[in-house]
PDB file of C-alpha atoms in Angstrom:
ATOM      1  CA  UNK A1468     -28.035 -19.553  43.137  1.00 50.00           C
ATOM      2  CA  UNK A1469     -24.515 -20.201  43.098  1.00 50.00           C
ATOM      3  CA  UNK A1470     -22.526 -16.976  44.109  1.00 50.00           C
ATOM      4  CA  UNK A1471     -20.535 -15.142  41.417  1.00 50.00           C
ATOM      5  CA  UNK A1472     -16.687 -14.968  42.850  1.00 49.00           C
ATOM      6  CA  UNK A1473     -15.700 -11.169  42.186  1.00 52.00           C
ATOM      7  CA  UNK A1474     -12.840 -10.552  39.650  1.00 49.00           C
ATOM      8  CA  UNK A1475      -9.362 -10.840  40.442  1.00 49.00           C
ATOM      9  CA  UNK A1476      -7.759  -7.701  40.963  1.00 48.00           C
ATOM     10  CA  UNK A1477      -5.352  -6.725  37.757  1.00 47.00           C
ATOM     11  CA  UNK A1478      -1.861  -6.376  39.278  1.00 53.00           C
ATOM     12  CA  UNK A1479       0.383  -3.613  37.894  1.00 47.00           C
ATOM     13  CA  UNK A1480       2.417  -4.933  35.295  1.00 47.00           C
ATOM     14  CA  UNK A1481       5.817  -5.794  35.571  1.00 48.00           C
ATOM     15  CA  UNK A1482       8.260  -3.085  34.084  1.00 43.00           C
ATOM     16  CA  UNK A1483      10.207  -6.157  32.053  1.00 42.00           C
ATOM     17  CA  UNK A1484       7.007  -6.697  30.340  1.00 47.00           C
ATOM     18  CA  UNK A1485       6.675  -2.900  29.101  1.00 42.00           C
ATOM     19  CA  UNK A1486       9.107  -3.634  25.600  1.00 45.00           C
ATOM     20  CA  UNK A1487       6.586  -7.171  25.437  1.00 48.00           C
ATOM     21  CA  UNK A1488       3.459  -5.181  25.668  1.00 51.00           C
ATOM     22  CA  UNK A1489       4.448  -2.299  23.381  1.00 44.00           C
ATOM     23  CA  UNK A1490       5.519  -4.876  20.482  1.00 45.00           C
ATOM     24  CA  UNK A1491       1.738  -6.269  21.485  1.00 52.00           C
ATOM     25  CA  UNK A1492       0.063  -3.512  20.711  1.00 52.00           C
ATOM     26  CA  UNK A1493       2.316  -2.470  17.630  1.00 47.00           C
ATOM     27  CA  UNK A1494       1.497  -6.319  16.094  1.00 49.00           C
ATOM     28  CA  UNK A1495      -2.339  -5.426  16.623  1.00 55.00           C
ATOM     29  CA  UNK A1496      -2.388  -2.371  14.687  1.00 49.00           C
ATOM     30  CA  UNK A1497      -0.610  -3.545  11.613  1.00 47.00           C
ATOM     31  CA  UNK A1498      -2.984  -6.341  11.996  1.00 52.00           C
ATOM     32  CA  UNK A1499      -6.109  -3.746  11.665  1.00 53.00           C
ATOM     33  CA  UNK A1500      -4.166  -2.203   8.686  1.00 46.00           C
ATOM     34  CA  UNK A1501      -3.139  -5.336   6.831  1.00 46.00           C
ATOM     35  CA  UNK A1502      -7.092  -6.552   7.299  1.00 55.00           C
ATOM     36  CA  UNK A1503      -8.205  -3.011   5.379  1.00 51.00           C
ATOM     37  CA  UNK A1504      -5.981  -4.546   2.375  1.00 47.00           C
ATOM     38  CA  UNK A1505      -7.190  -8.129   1.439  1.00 49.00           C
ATOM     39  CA  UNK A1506      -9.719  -7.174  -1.272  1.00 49.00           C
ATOM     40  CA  UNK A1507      -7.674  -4.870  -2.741  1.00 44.00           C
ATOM     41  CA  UNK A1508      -4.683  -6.419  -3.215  1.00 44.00           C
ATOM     42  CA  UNK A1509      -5.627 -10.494  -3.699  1.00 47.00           C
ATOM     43  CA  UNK A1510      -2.885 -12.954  -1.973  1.00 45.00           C
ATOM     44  CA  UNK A1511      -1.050 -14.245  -5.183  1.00 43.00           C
ATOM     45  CA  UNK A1512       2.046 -14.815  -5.643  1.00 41.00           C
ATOM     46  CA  UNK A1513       2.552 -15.336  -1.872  1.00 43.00           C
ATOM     47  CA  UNK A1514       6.428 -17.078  -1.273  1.00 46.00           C
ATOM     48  CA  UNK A1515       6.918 -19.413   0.753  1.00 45.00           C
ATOM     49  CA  UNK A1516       5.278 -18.157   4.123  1.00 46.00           C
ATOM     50  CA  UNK A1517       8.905 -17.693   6.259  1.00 43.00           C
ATOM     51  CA  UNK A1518       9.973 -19.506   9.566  1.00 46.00           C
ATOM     52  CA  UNK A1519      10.403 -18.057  12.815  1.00 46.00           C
ATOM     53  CA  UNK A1520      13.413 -16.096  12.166  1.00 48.00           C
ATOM     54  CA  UNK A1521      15.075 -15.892  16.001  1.00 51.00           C
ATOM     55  CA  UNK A1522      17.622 -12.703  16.718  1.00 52.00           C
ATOM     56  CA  UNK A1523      16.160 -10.489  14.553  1.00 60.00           C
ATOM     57  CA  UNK A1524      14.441  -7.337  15.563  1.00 78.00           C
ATOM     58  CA  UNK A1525      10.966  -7.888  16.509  1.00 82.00           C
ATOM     59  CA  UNK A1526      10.233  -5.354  13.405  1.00 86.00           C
ATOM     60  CA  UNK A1527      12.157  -7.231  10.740  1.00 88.00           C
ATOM     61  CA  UNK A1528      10.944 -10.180  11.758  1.00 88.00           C
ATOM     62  CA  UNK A1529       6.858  -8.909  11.721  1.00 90.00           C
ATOM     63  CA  UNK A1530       7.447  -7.479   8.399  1.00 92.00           C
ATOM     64  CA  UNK A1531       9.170 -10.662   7.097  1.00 92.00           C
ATOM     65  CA  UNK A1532       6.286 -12.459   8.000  1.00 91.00           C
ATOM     66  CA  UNK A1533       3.259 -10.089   6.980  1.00 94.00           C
ATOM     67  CA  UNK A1534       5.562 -10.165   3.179  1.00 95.00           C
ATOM     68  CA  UNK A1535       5.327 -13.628   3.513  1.00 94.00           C
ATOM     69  CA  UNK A1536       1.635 -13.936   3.320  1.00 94.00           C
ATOM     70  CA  UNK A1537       0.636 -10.627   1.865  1.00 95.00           C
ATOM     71  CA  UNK A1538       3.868  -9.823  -0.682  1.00 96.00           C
ATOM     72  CA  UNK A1539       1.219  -7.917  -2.895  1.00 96.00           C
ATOM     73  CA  UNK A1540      -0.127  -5.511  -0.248  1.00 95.00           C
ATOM     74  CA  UNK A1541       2.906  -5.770   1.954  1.00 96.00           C
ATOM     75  CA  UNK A1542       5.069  -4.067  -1.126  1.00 96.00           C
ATOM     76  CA  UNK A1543       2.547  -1.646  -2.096  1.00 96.00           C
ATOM     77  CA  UNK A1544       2.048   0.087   0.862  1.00 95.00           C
ATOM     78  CA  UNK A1545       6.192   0.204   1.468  1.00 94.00           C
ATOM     79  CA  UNK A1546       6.566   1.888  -1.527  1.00 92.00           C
ATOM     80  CA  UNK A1547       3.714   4.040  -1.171  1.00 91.00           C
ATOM     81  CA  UNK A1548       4.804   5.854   1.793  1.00 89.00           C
ATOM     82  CA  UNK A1549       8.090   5.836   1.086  1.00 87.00           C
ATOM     83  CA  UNK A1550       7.234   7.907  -2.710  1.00 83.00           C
ATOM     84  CA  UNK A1551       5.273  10.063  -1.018  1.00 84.00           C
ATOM     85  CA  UNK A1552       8.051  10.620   2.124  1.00 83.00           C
ATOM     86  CA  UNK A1553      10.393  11.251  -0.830  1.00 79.00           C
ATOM     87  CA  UNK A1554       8.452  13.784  -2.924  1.00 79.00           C
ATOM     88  CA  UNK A1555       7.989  15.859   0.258  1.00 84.00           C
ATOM     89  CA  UNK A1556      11.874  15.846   0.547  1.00 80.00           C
ATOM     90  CA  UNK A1557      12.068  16.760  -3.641  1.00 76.00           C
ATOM     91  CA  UNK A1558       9.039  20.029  -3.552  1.00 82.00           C
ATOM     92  CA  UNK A1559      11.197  21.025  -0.181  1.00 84.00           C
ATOM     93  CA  UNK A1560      14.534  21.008  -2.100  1.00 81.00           C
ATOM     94  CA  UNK A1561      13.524  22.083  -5.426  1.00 78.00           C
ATOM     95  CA  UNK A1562      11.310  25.503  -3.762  1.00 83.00           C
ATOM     96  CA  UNK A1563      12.305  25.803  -0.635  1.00 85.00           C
ATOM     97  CA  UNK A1564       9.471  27.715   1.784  1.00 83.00           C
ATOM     98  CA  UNK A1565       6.503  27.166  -0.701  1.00 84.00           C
ATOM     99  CA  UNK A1566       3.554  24.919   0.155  1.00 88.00           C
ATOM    100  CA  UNK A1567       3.172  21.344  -0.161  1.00 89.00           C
ATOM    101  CA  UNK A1568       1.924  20.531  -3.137  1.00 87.00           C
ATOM    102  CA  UNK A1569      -0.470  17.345  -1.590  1.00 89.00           C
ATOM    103  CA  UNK A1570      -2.127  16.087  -4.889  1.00 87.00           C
ATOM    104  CA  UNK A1571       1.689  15.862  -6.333  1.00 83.00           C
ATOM    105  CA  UNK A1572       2.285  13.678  -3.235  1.00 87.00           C
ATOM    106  CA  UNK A1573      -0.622  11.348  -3.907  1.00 89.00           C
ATOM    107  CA  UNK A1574      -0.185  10.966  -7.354  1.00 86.00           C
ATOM    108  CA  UNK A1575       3.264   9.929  -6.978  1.00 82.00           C
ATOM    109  CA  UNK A1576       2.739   7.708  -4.318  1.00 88.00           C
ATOM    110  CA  UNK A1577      -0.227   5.774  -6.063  1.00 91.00           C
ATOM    111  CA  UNK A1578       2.010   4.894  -9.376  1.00 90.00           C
ATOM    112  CA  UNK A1579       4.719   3.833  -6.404  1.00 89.00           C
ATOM    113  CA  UNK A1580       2.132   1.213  -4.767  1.00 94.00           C
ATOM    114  CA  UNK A1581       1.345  -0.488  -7.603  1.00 94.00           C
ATOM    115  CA  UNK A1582       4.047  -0.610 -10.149  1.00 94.00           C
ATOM    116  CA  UNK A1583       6.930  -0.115  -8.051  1.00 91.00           C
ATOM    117  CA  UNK A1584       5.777  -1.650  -5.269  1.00 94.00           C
ATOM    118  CA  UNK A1585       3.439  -4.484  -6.141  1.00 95.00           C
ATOM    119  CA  UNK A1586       4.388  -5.210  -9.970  1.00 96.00           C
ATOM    120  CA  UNK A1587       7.975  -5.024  -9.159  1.00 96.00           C
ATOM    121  CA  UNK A1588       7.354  -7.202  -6.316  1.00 97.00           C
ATOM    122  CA  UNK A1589       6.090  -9.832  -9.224  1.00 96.00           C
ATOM    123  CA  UNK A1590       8.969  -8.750 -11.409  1.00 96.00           C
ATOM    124  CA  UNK A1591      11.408  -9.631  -8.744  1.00 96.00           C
ATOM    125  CA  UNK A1592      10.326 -12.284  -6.753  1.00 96.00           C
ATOM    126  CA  UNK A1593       8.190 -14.077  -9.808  1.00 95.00           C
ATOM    127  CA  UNK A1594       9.004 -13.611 -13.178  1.00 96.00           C
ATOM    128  CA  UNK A1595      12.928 -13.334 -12.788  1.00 96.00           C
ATOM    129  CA  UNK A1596      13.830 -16.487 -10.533  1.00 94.00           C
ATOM    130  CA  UNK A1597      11.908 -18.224 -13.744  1.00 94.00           C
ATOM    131  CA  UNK A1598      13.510 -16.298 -16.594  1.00 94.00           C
ATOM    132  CA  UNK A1599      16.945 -16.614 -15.175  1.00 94.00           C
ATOM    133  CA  UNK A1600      17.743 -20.111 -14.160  1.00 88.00           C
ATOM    134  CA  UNK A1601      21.792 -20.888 -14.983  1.00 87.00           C
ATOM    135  CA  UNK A1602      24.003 -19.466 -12.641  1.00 83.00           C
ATOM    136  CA  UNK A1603      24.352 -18.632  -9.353  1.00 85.00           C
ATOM    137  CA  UNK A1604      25.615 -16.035  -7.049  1.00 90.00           C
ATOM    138  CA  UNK A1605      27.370 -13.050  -8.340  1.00 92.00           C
ATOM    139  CA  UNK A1606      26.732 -14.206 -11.862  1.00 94.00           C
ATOM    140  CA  UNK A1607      23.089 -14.628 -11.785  1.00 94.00           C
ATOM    141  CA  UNK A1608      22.582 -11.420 -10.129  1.00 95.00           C
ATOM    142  CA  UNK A1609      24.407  -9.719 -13.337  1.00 95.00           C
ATOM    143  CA  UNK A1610      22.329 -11.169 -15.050  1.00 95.00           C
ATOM    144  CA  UNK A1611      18.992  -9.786 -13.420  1.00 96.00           C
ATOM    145  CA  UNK A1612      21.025  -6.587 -12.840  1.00 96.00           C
ATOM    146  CA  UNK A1613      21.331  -6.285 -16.298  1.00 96.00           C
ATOM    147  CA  UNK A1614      18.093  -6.947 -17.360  1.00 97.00           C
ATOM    148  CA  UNK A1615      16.521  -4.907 -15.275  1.00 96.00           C
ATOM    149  CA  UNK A1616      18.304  -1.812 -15.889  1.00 96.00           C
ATOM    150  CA  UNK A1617      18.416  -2.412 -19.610  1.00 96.00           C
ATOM    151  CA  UNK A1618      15.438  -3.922 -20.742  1.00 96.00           C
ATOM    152  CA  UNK A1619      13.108  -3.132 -17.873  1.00 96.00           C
ATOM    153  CA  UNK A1620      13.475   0.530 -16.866  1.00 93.00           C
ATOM    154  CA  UNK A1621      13.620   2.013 -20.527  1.00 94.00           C
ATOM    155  CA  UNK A1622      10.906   0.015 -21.827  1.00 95.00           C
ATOM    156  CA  UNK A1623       7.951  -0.550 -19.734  1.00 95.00           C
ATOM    157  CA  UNK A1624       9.150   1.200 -16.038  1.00 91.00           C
ATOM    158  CA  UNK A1625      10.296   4.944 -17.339  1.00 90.00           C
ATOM    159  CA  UNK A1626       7.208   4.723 -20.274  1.00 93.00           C
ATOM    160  CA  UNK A1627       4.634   3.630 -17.970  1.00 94.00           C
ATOM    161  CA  UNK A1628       5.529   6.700 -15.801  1.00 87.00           C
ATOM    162  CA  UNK A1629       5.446   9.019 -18.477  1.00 90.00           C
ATOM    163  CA  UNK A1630       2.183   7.566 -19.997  1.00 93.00           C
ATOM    164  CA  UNK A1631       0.479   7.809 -15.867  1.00 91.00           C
ATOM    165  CA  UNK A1632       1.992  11.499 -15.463  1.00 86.00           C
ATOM    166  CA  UNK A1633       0.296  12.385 -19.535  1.00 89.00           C
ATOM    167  CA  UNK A1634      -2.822  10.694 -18.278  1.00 87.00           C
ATOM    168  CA  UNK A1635      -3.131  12.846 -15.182  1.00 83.00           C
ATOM    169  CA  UNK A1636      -1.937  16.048 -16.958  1.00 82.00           C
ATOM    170  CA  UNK A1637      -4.286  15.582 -19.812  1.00 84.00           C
ATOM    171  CA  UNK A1638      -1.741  14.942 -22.336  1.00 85.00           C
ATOM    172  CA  UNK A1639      -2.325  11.880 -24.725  1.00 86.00           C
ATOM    173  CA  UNK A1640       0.180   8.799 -25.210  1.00 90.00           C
ATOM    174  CA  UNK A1641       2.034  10.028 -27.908  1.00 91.00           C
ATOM    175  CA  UNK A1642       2.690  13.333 -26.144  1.00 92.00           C
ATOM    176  CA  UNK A1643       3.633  11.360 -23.108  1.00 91.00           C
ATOM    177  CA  UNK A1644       6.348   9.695 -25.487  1.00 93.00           C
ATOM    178  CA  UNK A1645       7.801  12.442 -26.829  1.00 92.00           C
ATOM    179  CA  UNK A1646       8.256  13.879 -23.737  1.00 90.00           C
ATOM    180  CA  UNK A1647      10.045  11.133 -22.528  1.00 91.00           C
ATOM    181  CA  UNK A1648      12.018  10.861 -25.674  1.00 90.00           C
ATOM    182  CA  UNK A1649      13.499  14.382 -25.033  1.00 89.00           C
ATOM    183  CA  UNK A1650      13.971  13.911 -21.441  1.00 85.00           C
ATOM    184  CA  UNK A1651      15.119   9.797 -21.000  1.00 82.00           C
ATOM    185  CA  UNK A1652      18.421  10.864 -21.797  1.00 81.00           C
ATOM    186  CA  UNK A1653      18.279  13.234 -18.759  1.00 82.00           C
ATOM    187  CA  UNK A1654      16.564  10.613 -16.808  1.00 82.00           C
ATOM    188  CA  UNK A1655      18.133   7.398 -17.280  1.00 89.00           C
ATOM    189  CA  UNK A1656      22.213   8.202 -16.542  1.00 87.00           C
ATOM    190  CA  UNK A1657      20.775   9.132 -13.444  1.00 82.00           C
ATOM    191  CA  UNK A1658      18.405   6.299 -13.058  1.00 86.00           C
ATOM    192  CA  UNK A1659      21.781   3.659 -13.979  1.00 91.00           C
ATOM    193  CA  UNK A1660      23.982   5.031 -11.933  1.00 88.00           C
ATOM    194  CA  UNK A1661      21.853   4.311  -8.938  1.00 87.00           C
ATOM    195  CA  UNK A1662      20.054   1.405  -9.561  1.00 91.00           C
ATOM    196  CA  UNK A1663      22.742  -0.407 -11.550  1.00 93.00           C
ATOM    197  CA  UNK A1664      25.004  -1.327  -8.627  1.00 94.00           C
ATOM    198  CA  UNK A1665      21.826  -1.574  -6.227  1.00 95.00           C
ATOM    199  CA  UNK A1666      20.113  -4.167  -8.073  1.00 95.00           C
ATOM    200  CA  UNK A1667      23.462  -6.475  -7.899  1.00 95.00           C
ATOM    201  CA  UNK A1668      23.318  -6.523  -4.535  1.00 96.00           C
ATOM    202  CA  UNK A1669      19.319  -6.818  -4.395  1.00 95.00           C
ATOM    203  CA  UNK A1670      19.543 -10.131  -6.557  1.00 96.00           C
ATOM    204  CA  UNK A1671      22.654 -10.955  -4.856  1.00 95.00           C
ATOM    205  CA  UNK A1672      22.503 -11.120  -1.184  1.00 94.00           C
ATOM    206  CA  UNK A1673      19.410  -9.353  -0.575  1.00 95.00           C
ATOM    207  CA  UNK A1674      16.326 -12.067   0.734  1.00 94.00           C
ATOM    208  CA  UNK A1675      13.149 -12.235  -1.577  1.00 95.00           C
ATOM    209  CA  UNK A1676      10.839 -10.767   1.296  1.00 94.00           C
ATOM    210  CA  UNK A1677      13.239  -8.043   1.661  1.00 96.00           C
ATOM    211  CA  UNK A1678      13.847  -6.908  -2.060  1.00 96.00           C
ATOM    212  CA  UNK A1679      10.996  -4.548  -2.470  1.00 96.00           C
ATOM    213  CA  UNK A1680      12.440  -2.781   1.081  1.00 94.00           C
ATOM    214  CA  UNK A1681      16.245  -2.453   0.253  1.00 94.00           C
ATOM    215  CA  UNK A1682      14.702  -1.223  -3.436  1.00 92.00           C
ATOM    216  CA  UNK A1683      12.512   1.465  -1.579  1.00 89.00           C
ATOM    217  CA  UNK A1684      15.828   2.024   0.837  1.00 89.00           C
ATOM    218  CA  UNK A1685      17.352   2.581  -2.488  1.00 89.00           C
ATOM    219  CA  UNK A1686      15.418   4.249  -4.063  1.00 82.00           C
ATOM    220  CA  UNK A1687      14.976   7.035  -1.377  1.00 80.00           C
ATOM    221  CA  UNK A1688      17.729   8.763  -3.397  1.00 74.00           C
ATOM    222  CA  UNK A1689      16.039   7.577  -6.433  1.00 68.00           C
ATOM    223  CA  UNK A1690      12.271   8.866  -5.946  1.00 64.00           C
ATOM    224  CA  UNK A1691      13.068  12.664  -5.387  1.00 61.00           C
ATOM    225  CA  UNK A1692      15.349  12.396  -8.659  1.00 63.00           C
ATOM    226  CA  UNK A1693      12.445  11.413 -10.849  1.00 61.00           C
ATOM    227  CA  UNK A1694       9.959  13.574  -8.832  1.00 57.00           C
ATOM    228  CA  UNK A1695      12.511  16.442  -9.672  1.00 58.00           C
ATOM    229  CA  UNK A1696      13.378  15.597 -13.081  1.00 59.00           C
ATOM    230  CA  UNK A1697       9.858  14.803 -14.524  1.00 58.00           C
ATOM    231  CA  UNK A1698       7.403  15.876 -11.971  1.00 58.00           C
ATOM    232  CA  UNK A1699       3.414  14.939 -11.490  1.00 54.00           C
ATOM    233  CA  UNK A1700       2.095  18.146 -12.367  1.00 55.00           C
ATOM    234  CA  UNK A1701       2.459  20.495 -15.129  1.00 53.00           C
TER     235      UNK A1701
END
C-alpha cells in the first residue's frame, strides 16, 4: 500500500502569537461555560446580535458578543458573581476575622442572577425602550431614571427581596412586609442616592449590551449596602 508520510514536526510557536493563543484559549472556555447555560436560561429577548466592534479590548468585545446572543444567561451570571464578590466584601467589613458565612453568599448571589441580573436585563433592554418612546438623550434617560428609582425599586425590586430573604428565613409574606416597612426608609435613601445618578448615565450613554455590567459596576457599592442593611440570614 501507499506509504503513510510521517507528521510534520510542530515548530515552536512564535512569541508574537503568545497574546493570540492566550485570548484562544480564554474564548474556548467561556465557550464550555456559556454551553452549560442554554437550557437554563432560554435565548429570548436576544438584541440585535452586535458587529465586529474593532479597537476594543479583546474582552469587551467577547462579552459584547456572548450578550448579544445570550443577554439572559450572559446577565445572570455577571450579576451572580459579582453579589456574591460583594457580600464577601460586606461579612468582611461588618465582622471583621469571623468566618465566611458561604450559604449567605449563595443565597445572595442566586436572587442577583435572576432578578437583578436577568429580569433587569428584560426591564432595561425590553420593557423600557417600549414604555418610553418620546424623547431622546438626556431627557429620555430622566425619564427611565425616574421610573426606575421610583416606581421600580420600592415596588416590586426592594419587596421581592424582602419576600426571597422571608422565604428563606421561614418568615411568611406579610412578615416579610413589615419588615421592610420598618426598614425601607433605612434602605431606600441609600438605595437613591446611588442608583439615582447611575441609572442617568446607564439609559444615557451607556450601550444596551453593556447596561447590566455598568449596573453590576455600580452596584458593587450597592450590593454590600443591602447585604449589610437587610442581610440573608437571620
Amino acid at each position: 500500500g501507499a506509504a503513510i508520510a510521517p507528521p510534520a514536526a510542530r515548530r515552536a510557536p512564535h512569541p508574537v502569537a503568545c497574546g493570540a493563543s492566550l485570548c484562544a484559549r480564554s474564548s474556548r472556555l467561556a465557550a464550555m461555560v456559556w454551553r452549560a447555560f442554554p437550557r437554563l436560561f432560554p435565548a429570548t429577548a436576544t438584541l440585535r446580535r452586535p458587529q465586529a466592534v474593532g479597537g476594543l479590548p479583546f474582552i469587551v468585545a467577547a462579552y459584547d458578543t456572548l450578550y448579544g446572543r445570550r443577554p439572559l444567561s450572559t446577565a445572570a451570571v455577571t450579576l451572580g458573581v459579582k453579589a456574591g464578590c460583594c457580600d464577601v466584601v460586606a461579612q468582611k467589613l461588618a465582622q471583621p476575622g469571623c468566618e465566611l458565612d458561604v450559604p449567605r453568599i449563595a443565597k445572595f448571589g442566586v436572587f442577583c442572577m435572576f432578578y437583578a441580573g436577568s429580569f433587569q436585563h428584560l426591564l432595561y433592554n425590553v420593557v423600557y425602550p417600549r414604555l418610553f418612546v418620546r424623547g431622546s438623550g438626556v431627557a429620555l434617560a430622566l425619564q427611565m431614571s425616574a421610573f426606575d428609582n421610583l416606581v421600580h425599586v420600592p415596588f416590586l425590586y426592594l419587596p421581592a427581596y424582602y419576600a426571597y430573604r422571608g422565604l428563606l428565613l421561614g418568615d411568611g409574606f406579610k412578615a416579610s412586609m413589615e419588615k421592610y416597612r420598618h426598614e425601607g426608609l433605612d434602605v431606600l435613601p441609600a438605595c437613591w442616592a446611588i442608583w439615582g445618578p447611575a441609572q442617568c448615565i446607564t439609559f444615557w450613554l451607556v450601550p444596551p449590551n453593556f447596561r447590566i455590567a455598568f449596573a453590576g459596576a455600580v452596584g458593587a457599592v450597592w450590593e454590600a449596602v443591602l447585604s449589610y442593611k437587610a442581610p440573608l440570614h437571620d
